[in-house]
mmCIF file of C-alpha atoms in Angstrom:
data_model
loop_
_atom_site.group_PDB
_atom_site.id
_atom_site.type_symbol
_atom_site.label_atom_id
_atom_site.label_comp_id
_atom_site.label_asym_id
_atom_site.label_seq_id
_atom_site.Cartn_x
_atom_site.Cartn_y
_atom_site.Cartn_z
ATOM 1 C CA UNK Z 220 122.458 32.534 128.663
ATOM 2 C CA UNK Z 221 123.725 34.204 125.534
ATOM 3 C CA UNK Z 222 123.194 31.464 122.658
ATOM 4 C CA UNK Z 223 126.679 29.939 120.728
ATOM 5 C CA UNK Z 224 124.701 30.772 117.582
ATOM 6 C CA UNK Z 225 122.447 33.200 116.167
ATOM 7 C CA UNK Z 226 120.874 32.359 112.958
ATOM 8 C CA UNK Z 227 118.661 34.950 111.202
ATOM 9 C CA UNK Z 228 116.701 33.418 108.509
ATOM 10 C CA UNK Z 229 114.501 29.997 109.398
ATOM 11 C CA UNK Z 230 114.775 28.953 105.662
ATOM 12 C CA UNK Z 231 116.259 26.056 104.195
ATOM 13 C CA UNK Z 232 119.580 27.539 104.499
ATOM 14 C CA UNK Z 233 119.496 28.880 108.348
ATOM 15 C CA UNK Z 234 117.296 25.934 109.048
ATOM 16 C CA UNK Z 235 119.535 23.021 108.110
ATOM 17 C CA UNK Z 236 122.754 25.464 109.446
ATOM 18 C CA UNK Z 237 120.920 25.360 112.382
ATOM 19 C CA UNK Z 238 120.067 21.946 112.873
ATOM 20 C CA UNK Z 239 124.276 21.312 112.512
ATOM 21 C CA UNK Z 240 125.436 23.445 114.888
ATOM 22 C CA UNK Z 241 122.858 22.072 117.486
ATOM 23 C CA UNK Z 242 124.041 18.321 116.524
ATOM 24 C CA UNK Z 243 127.888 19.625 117.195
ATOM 25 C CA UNK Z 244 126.496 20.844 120.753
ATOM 26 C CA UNK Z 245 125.969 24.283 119.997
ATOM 27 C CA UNK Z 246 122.880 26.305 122.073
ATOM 28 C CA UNK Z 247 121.361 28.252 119.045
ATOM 29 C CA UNK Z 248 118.805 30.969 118.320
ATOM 30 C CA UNK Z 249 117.106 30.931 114.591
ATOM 31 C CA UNK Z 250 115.077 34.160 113.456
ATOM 32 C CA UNK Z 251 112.641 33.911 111.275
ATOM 33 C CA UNK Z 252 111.810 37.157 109.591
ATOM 34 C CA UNK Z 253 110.355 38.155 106.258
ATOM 35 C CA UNK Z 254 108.245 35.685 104.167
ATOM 36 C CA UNK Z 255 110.414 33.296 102.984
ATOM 37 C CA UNK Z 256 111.608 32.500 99.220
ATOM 38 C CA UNK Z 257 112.160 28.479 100.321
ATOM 39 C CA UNK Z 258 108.426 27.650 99.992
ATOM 40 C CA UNK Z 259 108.424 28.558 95.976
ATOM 41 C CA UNK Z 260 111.662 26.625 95.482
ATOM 42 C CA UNK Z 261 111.358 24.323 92.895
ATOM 43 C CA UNK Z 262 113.243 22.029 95.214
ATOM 44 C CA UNK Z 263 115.416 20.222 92.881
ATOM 45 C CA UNK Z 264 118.290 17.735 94.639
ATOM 46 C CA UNK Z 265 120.698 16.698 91.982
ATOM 47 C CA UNK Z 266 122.141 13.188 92.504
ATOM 48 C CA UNK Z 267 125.049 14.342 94.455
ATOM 49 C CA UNK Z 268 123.548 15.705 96.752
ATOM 50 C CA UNK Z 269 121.177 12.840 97.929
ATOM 51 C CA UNK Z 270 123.359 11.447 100.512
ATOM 52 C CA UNK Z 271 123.497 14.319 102.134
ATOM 53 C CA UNK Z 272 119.732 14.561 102.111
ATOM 54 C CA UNK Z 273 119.601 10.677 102.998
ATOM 55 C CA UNK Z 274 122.099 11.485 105.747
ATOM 56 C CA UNK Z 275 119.765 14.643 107.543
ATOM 57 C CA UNK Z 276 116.677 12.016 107.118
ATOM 58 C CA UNK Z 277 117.998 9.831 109.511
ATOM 59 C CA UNK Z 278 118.751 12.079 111.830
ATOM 60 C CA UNK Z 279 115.601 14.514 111.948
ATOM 61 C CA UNK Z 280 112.987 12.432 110.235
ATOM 62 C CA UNK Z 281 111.005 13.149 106.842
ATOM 63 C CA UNK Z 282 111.877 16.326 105.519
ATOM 64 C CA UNK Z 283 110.298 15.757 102.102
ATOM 65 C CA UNK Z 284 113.001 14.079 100.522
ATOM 66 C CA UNK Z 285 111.630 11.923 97.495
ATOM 67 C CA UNK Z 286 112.214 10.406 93.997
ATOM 68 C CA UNK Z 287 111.695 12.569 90.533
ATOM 69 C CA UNK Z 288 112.296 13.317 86.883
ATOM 70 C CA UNK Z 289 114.160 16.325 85.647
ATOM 71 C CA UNK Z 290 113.000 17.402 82.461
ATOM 72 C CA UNK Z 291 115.338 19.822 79.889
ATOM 73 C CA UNK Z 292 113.575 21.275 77.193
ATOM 74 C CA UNK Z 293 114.519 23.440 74.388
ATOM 75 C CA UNK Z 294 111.982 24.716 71.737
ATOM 76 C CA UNK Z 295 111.901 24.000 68.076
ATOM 77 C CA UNK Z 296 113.988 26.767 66.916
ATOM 78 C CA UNK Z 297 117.039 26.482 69.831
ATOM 79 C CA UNK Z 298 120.175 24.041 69.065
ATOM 80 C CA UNK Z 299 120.540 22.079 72.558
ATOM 81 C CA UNK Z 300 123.412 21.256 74.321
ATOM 82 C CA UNK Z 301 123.165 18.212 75.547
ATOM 83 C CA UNK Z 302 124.444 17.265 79.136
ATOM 84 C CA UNK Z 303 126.442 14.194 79.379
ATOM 85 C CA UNK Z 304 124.051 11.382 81.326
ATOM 86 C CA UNK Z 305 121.242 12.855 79.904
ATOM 87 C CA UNK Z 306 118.551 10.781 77.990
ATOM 88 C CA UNK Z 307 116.971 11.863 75.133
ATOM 89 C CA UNK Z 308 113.171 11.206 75.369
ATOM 90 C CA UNK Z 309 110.180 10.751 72.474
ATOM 91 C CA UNK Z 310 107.265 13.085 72.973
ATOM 92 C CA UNK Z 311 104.813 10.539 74.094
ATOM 93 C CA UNK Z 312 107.557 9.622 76.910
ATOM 94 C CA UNK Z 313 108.063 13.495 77.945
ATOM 95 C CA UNK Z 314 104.248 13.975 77.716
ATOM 96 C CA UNK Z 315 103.755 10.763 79.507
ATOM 97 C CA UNK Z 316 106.256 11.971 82.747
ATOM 98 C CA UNK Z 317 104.342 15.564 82.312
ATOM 99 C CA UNK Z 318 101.218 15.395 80.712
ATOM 100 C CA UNK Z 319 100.817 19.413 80.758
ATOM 101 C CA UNK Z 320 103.426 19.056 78.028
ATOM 102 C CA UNK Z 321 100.763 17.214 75.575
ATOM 103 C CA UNK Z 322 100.817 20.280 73.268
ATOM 104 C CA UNK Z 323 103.838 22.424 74.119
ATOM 105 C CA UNK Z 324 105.812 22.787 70.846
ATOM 106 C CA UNK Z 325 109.065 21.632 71.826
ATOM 107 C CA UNK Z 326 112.106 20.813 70.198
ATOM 108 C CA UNK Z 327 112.888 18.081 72.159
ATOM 109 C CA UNK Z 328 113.075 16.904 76.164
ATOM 110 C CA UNK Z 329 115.943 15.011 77.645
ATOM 111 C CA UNK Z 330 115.493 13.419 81.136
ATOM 112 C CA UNK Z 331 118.397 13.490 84.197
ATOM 113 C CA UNK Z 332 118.777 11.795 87.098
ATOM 114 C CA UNK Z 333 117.272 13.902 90.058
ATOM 115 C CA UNK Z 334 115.441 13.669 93.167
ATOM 116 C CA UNK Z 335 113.502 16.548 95.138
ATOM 117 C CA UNK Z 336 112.444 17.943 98.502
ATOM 118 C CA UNK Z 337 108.924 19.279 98.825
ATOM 119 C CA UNK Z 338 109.079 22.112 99.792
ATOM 120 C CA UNK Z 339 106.282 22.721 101.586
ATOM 121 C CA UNK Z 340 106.659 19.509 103.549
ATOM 122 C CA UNK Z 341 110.359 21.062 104.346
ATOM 123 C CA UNK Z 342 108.784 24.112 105.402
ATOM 124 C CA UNK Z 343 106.243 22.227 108.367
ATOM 125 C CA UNK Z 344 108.916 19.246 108.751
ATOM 126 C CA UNK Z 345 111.995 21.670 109.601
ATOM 127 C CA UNK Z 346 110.305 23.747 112.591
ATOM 128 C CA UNK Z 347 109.468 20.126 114.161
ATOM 129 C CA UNK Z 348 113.138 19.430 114.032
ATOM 130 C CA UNK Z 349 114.372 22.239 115.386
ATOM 131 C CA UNK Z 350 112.506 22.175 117.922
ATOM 132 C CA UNK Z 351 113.491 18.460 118.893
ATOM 133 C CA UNK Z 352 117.018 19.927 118.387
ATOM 134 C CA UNK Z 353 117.066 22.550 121.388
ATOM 135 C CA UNK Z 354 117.180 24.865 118.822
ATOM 136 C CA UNK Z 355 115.285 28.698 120.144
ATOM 137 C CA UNK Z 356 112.949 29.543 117.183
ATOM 138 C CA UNK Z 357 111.571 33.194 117.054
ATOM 139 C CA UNK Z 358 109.828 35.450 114.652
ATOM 140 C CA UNK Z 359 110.658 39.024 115.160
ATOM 141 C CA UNK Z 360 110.801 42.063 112.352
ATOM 142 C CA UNK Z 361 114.927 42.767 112.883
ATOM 143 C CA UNK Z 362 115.564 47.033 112.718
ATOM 144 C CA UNK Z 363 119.524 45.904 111.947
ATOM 145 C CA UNK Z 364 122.564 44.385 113.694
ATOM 146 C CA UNK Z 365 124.417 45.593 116.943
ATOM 147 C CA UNK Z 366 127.516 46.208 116.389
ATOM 148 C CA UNK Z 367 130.307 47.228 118.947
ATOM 149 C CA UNK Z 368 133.879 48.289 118.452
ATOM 150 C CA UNK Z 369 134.223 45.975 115.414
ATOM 151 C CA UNK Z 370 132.446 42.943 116.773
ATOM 152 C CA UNK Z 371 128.720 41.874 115.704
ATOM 153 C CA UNK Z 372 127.170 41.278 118.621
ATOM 154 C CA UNK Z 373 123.391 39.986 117.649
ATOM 155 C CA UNK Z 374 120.825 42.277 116.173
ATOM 156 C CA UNK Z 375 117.711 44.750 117.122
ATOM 157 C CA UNK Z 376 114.358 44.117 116.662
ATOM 158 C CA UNK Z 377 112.113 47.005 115.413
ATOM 159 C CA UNK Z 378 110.247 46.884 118.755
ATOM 160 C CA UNK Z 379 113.678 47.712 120.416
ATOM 161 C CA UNK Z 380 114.566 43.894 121.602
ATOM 162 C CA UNK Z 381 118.161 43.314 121.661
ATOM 163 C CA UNK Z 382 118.768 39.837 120.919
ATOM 164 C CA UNK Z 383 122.553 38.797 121.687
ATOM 165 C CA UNK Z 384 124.796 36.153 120.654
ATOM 166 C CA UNK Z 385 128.439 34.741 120.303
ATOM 167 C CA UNK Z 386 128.863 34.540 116.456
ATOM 168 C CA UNK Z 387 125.291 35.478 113.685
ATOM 169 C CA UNK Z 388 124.884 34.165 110.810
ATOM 170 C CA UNK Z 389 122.707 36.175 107.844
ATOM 171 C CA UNK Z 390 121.029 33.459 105.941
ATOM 172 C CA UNK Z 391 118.082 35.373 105.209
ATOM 173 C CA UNK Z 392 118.154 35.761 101.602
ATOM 174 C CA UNK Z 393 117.168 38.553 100.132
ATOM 175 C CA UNK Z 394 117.515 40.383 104.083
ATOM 176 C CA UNK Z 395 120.712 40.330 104.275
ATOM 177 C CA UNK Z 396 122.141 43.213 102.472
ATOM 178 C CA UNK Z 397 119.311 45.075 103.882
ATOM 179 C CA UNK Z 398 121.028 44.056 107.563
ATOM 180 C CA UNK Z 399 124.637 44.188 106.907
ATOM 181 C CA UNK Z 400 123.667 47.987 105.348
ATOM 182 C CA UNK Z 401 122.353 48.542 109.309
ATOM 183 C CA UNK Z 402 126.196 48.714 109.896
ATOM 184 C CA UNK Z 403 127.806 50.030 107.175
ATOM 185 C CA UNK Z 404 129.127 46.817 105.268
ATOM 186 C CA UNK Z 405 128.005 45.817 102.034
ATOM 187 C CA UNK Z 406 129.561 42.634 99.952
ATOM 188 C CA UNK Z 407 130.290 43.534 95.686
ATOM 189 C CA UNK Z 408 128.524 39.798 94.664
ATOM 190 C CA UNK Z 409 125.442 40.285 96.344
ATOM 191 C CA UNK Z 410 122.389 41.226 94.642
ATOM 192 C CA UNK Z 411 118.874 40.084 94.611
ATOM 193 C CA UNK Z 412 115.768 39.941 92.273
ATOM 194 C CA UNK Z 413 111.896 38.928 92.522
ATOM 195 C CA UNK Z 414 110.818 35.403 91.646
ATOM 196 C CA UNK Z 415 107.445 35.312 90.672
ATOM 197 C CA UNK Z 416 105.767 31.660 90.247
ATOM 198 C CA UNK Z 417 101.924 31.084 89.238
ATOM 199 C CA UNK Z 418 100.213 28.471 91.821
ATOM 200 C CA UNK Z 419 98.202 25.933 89.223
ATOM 201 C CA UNK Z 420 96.077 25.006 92.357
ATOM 202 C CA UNK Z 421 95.052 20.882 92.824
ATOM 203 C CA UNK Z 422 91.719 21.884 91.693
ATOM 204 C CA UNK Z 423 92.471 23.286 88.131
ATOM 205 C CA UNK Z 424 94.568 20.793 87.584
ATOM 206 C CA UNK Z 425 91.800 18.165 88.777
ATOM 207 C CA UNK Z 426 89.588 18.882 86.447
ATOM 208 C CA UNK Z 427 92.281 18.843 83.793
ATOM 209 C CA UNK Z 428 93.499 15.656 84.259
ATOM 210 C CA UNK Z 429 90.129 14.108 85.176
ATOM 211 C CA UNK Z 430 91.357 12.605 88.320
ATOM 212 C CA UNK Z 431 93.650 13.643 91.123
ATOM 213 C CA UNK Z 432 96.731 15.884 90.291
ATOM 214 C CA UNK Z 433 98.465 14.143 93.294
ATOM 215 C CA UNK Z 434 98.395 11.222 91.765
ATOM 216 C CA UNK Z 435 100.739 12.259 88.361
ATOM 217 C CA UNK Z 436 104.019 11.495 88.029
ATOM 218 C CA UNK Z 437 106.588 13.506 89.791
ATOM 219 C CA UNK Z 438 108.295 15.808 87.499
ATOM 220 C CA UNK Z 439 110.606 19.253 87.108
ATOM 221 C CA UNK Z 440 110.626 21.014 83.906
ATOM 222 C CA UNK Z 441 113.320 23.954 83.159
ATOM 223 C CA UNK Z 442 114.815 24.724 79.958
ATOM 224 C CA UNK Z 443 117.887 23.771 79.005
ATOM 225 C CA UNK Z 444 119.526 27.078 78.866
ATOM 226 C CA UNK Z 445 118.519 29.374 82.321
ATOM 227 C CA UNK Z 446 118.180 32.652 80.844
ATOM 228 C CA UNK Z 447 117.963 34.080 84.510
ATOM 229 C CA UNK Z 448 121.339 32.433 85.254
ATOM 230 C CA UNK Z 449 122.816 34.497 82.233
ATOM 231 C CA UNK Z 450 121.473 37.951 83.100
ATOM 232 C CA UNK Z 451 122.262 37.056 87.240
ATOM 233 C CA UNK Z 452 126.378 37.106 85.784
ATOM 234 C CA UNK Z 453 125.515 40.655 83.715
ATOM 235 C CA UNK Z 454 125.453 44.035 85.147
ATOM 236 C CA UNK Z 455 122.917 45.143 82.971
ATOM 237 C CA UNK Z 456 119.886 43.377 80.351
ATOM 238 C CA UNK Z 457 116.541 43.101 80.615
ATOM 239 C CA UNK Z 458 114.512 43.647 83.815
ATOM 240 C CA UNK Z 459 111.823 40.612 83.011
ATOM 241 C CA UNK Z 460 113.417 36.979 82.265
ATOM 242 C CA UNK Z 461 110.810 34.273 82.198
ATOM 243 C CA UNK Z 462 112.341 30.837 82.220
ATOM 244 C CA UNK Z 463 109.260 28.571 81.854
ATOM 245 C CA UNK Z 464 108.758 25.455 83.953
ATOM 246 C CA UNK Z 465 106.505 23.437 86.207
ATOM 247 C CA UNK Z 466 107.347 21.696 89.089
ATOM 248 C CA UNK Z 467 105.272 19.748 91.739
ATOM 249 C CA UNK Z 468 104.122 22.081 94.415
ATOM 250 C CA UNK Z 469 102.300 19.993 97.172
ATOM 251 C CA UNK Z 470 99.702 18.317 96.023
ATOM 252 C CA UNK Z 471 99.530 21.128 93.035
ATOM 253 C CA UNK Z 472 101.876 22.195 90.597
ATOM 254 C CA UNK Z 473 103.960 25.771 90.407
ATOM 255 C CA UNK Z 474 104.317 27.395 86.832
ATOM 256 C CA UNK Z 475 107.420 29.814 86.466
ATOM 257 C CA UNK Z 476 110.010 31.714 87.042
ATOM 258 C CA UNK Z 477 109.754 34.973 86.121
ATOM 259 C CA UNK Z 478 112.447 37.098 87.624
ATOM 260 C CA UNK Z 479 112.865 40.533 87.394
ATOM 261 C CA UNK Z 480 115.812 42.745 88.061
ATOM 262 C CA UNK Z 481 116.428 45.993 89.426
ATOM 263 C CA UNK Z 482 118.272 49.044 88.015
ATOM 264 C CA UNK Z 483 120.791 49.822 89.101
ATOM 265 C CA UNK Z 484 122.219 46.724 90.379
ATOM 266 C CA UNK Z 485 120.932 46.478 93.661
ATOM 267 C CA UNK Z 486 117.603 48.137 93.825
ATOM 268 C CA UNK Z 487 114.792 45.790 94.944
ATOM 269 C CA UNK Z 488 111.818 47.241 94.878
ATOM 270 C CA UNK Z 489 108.832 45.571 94.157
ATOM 271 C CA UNK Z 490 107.803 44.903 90.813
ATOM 272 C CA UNK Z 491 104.082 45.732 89.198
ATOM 273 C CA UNK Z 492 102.969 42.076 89.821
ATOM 274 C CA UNK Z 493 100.517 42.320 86.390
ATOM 275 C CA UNK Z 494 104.088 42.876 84.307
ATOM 276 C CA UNK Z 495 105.148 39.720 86.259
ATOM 277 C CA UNK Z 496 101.920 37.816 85.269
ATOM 278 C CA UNK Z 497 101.840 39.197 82.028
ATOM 279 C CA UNK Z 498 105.381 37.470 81.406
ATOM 280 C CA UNK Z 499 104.537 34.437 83.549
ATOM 281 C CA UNK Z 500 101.699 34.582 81.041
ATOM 282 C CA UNK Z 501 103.760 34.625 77.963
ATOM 283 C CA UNK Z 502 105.831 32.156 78.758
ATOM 284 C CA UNK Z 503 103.074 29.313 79.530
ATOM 285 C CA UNK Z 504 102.396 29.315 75.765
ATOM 286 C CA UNK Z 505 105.518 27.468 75.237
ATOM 287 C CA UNK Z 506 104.591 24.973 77.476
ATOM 288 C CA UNK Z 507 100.676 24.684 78.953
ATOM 289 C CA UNK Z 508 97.980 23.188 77.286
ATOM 290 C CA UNK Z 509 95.871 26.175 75.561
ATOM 291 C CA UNK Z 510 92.876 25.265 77.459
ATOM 292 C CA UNK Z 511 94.592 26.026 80.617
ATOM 293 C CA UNK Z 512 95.963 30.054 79.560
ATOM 294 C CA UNK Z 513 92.017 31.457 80.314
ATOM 295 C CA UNK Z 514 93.041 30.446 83.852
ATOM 296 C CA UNK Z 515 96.586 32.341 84.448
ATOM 297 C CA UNK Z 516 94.984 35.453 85.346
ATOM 298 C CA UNK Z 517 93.045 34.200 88.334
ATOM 299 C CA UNK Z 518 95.771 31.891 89.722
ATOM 300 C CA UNK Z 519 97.462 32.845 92.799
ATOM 301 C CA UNK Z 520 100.925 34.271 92.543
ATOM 302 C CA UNK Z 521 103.991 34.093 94.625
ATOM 303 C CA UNK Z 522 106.349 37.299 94.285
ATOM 304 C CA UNK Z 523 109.136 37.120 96.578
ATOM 305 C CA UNK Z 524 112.543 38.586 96.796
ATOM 306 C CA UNK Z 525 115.397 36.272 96.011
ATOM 307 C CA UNK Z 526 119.517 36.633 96.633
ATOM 308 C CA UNK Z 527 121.756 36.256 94.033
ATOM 309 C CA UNK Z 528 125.849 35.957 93.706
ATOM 310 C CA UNK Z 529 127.055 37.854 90.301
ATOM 311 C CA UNK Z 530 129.740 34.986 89.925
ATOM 312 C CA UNK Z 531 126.739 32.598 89.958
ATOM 313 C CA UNK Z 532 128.862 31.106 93.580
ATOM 314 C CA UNK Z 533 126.901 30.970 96.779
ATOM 315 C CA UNK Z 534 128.207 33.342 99.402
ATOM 316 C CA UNK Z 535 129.472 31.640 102.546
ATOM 317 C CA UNK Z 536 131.691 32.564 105.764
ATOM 318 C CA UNK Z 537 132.794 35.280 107.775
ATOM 319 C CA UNK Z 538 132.892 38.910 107.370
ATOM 320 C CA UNK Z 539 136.513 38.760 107.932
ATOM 321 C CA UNK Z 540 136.349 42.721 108.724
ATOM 322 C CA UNK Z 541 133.974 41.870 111.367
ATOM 323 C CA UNK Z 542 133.992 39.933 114.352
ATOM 324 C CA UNK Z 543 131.095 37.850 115.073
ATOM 325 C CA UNK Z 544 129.269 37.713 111.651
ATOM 326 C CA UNK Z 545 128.961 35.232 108.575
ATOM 327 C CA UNK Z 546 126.750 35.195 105.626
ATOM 328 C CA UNK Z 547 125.274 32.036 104.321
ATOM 329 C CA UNK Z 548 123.084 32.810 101.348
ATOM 330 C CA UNK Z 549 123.087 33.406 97.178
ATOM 331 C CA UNK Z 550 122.598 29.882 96.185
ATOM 332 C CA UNK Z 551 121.484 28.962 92.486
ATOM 333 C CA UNK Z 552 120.797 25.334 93.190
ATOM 334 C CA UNK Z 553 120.319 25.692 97.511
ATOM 335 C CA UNK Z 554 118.290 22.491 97.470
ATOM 336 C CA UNK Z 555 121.482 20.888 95.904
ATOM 337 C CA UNK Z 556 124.420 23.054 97.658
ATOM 338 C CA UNK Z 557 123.100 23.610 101.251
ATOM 339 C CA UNK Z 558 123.342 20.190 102.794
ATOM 340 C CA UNK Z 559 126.800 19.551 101.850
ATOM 341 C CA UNK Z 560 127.783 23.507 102.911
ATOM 342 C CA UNK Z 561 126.362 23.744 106.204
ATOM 343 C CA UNK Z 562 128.166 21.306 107.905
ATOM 344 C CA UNK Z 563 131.390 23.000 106.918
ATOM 345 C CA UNK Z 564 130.155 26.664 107.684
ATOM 346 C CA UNK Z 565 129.100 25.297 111.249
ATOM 347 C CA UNK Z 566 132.482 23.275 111.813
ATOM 348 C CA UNK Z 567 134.572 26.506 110.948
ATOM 349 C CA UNK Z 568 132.053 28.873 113.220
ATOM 350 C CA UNK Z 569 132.705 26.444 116.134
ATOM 351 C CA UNK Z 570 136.119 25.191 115.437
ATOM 352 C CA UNK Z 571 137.974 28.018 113.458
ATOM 353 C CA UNK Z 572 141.157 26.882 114.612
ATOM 354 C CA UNK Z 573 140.746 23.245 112.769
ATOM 355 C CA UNK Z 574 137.960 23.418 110.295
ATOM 356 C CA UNK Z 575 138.469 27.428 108.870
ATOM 357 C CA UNK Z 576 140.526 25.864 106.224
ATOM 358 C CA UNK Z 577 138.369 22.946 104.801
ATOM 359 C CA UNK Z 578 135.766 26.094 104.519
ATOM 360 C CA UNK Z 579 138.371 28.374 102.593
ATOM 361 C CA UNK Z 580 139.198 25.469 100.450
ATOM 362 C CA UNK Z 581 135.676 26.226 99.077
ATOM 363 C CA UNK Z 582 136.731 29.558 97.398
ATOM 364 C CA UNK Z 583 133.198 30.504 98.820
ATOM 365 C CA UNK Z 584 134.207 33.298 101.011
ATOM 366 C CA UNK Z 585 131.819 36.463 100.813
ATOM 367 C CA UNK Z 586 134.116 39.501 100.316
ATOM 368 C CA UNK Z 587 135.444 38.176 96.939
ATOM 369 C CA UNK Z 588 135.460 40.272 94.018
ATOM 370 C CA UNK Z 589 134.220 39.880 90.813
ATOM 371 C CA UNK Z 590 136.167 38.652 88.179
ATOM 372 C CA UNK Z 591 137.601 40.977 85.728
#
């Protein structure tokens, strides 16, 4: 039986898509293909969006959901711009909530109210759910999407499978401009970039702390002002844009981002990971203790490809060109955005007739332009 639902892309995006089209009755097929950018996600849930996180926890179990600080730095010679609701914290409380901080020479540190999802628990937790959803989970290399007289009807695996469907969904990141080039269609906000993160394994950071790194409190530092955010909106800047932070990675911690973009707009490939390191590098002697820097070049680093709207707004909906197809991808804050969005993207795929406007309400829809 053909599925309802074809999801390509078992991330946090097609997973949790997934999982709400199966709990509206839906029989549904998620791809996963390419390594995935979810499991270097810093996994930051602002407030708003804990409900919603609350809300999938009772219905599929522990995803990972669970309490921490959000720390905004900005170094001695930046003027900050305060958020409202933020608190403005003394060094010994900012090194005391993330004691890697003990010699980074900041300007100051203000604390929000946040919350995260591991996500490496999210990445183990979410294939369990699925599962106990009904949901068909595959992993297949894709060749492109089969499309017929106008109308998407599933895709093509490189090994010639042709795996059909009512309606697919691209939530694949930094795949799908790759797939919707199979057919000819292309969408002007969509770009992507590499995300490069060094893995400051439990170990290390062990020895550091002279006890267990699990045991620290739980804590995400970014600066105050996103530099990749900035150059994301530009069509041109530099290619390397190191925004340093740390973040809780398991029972380790992550040090990044570096991000590097292509030129022209558009052109992913991969980046020399030494000029990543090197920046990654760079960047950690803002905020790492100096004892730790002899240690960046060994550490393990994540390089993955990453989606990215130019209007900084996630892109989410049909194709309205095509039949059959919807994108669900570019999200700056996805650990924030996606629960509340995929419940609306699933109620217009299965109900167009009475839930197509509540998703146009968004002003999300994928074939907008940019603004002049």
């Amino acid at each position: 039986m053909i599925p309802d639902l074809l999801v390509v892309g078992a991330g946090l995006a097609g997973g949790l898509l997934a999982l709400e089209a199966a709990d509206r009755g839906a029989k549904v097929c998620i791809i996963s293909t390419a390594p995935m950018a979810t499991p270097i996600s810093y996994g930051g849930v602002q407030l708003a969006a804990l409900e919603q996180w609350q809300r999938l926890e009772k219905r599929h179990g522990f995803l990972g959901l669970e309490p921490a600080e959000l720390l905004l730095y900005w170094l001695e010679d930046q003027k900050p711009n305060i958020p409202p609701g933020a608190q403005r914290l003394a060094p010994s409380q900012w090194r005391g909530l993330e004691p890697l901080l003990v010699d980074a020479p900041l300007g100051g540190v203000v604390a929000m109210p946040y919350a995260r999802v591991d996500p490496l628990v999210l990445t183990e937790k979410l294939t369990k759910a699925l599962a106990a959803a009904g949901v068909q989970q595959r992993n297949l290399l894709l060749q492109g999407l089969l499309l017929e007289e106008g109308v998407v009807r599933g895709c093509k695996t490189k090994a010639g499978e042709e795996i059909l469907a009512q309606h697919t969904v691209l939530a694949a990141g930094a795949a799908t401009a790759p797939l919707l080039a199979s057919i000819g269609c292309s969408l002007p906000l969509l770009d992507c970039s590499w995300a490069a993160l060094l893995q400051m394994e439990a170990g290390l950071l062990d020895d550091f702390f002279c006890g267990h790194a699990s045991d620290q409190p739980k804590a995400i530092v970014m600066p105050m002002e996103l530099q990749r955010m900035e150059r994301e909106r530009s069509t041109s800047g530099a290619q390397l844009i190191c925004d340093g932070g740390i973040a809780p990675w398991g029972k380790a911690k992550v040090f990044g981002q570096a991000s590097f973009f292509g030129e022209p707009i558009g052109h992913i490939d991969k980046p020399n990971p030494a000029v990543m390191r090197a920046g990654l590098k760079e960047a950690a002697k803002s905020l790492l203790p100096q004892q730790l820097w002899p240690s960046l070049a060994e550490l393990p680093m994540a390089l993955q490809p990453v989606a990215f709207s130019r209007d900084g707004l996630a892109l989410v909906g049909p194709i309205s060109r095509l039949k059959g197809l919807s994108v669900f991808t570019a999200f700056s804050a996805a650990f924030s955005l996606v629960p509340g969005l995929a419940p609306v993207l699933a109620a217009a795929i299965l109900d167009p007739k009475r839930s197509m406007e509540a998703l146009s309400n968004l002003e999300l829809l994928p074939e907008r332009l940019p603004a002049i």
